[in-house]
Short mmCIF file of C-alpha atoms and ligand atoms in Angstrom, two decimals:
data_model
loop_
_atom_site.label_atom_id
_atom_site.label_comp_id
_atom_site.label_asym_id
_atom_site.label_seq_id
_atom_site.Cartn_x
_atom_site.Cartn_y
_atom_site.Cartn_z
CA UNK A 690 0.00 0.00 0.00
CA UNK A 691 0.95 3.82 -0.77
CA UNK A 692 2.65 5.58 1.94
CA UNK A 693 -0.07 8.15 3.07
CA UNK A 694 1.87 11.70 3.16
CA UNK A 695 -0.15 12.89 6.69
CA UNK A 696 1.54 16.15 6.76
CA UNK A 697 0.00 16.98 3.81
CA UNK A 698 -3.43 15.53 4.96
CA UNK A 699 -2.77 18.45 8.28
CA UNK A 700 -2.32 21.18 5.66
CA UNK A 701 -5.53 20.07 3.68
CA UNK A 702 -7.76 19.35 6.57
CA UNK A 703 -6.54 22.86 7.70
CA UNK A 704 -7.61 24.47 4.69
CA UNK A 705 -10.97 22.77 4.72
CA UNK A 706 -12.10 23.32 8.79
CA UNK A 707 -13.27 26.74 7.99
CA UNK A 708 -16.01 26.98 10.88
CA UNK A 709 -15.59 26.62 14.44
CA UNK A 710 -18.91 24.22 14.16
CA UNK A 711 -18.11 20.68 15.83
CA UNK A 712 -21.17 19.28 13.42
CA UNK A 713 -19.99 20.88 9.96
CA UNK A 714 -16.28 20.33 11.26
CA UNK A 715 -16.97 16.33 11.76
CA UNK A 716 -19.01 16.15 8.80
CA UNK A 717 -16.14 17.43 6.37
CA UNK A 718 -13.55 15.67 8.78
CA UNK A 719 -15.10 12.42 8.35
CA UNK A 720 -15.99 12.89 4.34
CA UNK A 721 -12.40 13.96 4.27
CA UNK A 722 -10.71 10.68 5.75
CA UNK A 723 -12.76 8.69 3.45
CA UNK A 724 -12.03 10.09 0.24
CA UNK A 725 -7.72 10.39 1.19
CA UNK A 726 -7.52 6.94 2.57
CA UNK A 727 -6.97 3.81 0.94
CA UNK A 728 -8.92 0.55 2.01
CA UNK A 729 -11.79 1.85 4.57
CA UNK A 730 -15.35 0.53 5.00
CA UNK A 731 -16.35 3.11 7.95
CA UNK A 732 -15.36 6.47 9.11
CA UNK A 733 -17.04 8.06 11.90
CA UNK A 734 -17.79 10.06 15.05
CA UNK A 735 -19.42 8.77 18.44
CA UNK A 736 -19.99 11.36 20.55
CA UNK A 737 -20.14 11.65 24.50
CA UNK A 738 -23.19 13.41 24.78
CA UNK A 739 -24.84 11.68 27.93
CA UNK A 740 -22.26 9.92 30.80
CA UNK A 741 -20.21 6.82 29.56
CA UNK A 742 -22.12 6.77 26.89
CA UNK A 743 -21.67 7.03 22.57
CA UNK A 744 -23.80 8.52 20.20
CA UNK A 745 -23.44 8.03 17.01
CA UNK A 746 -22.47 11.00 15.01
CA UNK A 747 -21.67 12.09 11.91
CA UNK A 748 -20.07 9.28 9.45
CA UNK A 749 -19.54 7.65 6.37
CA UNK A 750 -20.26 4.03 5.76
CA UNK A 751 -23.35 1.58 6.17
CA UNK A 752 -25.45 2.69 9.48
CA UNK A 753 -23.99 1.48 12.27
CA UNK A 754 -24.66 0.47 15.55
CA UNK A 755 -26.29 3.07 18.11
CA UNK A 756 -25.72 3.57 21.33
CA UNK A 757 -22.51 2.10 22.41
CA UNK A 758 -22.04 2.25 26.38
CA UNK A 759 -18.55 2.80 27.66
CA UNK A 760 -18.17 -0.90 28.79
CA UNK A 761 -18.94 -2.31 25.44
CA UNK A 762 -16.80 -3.00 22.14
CA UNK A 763 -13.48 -0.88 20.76
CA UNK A 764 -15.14 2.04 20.86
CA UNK A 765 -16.17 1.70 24.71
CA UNK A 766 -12.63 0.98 25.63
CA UNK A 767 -11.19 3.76 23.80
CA UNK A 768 -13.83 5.91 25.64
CA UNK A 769 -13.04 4.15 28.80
CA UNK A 770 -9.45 3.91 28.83
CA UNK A 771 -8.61 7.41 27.02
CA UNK A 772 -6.08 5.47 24.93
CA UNK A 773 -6.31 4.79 20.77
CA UNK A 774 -7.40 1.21 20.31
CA UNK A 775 -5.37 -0.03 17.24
CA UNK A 776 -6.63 -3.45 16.75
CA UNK A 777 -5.18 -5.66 13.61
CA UNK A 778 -8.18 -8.21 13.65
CA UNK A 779 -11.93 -7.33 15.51
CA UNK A 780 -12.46 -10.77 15.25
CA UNK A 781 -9.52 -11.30 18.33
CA UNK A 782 -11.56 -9.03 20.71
CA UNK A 783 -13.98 -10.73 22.48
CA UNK A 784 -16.73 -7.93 23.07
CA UNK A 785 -16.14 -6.42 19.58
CA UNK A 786 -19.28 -5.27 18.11
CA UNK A 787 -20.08 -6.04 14.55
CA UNK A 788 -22.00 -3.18 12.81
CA UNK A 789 -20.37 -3.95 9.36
CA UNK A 790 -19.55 -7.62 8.54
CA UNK A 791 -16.87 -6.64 5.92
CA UNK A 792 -14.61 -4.56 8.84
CA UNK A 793 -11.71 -6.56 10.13
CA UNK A 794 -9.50 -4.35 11.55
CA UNK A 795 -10.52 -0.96 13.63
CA UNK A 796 -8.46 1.93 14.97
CA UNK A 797 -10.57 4.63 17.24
CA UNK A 798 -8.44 7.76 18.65
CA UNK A 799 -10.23 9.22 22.04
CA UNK A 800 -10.95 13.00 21.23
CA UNK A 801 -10.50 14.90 24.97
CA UNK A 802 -11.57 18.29 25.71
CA UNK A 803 -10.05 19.83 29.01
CA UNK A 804 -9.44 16.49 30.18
CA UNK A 805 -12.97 15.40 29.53
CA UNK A 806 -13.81 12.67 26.84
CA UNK A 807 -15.49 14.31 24.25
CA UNK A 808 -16.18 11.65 21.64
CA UNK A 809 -13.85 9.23 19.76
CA UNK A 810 -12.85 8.78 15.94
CA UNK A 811 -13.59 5.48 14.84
CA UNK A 812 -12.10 3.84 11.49
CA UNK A 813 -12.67 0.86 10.31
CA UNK A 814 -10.99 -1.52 7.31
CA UNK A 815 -12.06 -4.69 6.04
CA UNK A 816 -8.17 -5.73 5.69
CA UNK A 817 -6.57 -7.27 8.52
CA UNK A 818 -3.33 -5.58 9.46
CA UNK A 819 -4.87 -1.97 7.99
CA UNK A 820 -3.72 0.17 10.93
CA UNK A 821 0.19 0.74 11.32
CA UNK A 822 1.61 2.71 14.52
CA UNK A 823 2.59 5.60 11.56
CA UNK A 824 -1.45 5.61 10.30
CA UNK A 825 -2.54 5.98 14.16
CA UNK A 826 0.01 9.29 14.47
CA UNK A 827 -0.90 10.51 11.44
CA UNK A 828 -4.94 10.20 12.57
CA UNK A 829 -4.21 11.59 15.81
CA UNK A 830 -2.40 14.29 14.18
CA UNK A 831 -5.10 14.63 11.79
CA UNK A 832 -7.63 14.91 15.25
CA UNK A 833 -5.90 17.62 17.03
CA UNK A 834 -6.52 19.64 14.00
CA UNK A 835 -9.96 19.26 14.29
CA UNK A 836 -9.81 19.74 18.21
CA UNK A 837 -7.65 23.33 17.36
CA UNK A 838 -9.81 24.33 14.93
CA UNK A 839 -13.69 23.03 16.36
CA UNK A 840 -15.56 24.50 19.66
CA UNK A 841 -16.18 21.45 21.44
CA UNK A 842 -17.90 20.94 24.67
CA UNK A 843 -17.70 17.68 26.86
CA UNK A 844 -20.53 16.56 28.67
N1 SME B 1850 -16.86 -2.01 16.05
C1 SME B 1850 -17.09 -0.95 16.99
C2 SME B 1850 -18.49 -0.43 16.90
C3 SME B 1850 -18.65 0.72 15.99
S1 SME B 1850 -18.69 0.27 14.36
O1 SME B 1850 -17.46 -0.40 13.98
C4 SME B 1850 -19.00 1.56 13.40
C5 SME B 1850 -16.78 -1.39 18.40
O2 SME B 1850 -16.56 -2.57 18.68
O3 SME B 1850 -16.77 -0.53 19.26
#
């Protein structure tokens, strides 16, 4: 696979995050992941909008599962933990939950406002393997863009 030149993902998503609206901004952030990377079934937001608990927010993919509770799946440990989940094959975790049959490996990057969990990232690849420690950088990279350049508030 092409090595993904994330710097120059930064400088685009820059360009592109022209409001300080968290719902336009993770519209276009989501969109934006989808179109410049290879080999992705599901792109999306779940937000923290009641305690330990994910909404699902704005995305790309098939319609996915909704709620998600902090004590359930990838997302919920992200959530729980506050740390990236990089995970080579779902099908190794035992409380994965399947919204999309054809994803296979996941990678979701916690999004923290003021030391509060705001909502997490969550990408998703039907390739085993997809996720290197250089694509979960470049993501988080990509994130504290969006955190500079959104008004976010944590529940
Ligand atoms: N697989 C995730 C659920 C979200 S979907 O992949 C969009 C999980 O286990 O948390």
């Amino acid at each position: 696979m092409a090595t993904i030149d994330y710097r120059l993902l930064v400088r685009q998503l820059e360009a592109l995050l022209d409001t300080r609206d968290w719902l336009t901004n993770s519209a276009q952030t989501c969109a934006f992941l989808m179109q410049m990377l290879d080999d992705l079934n599901w792109v999306g937001f779940y937000l923290q909008r009641s305690p330990r608990m994910l909404s699902l927010g704005p995305f790309q993919g098939k319609p996915a599962c909704h709620p998600i509770p902090f004590d359930k799946g990838v997302c919920g440990a992200a959530a729980r933990t506050r740390q990236a989940q990089r995970i080579d094959d779902v099908h190794a975790v035992a409380d994965h939950i399947a919204c999309d049959a054809a994803s296979n490996a996941e990678l979701v990057i916690p999004i923290m406002v003021n030391d509060s969990l705001w909502g997490v990232l969550d990408l998703d690849s039907p390739t085993v393997g997809r996720f290197t420690a250089e694509d979960q950088a470049g993501i988080e990279a990509l994130m504290a863009v969006f955190i500079a350049h959104t008004d976010l508030e944590a529940v």
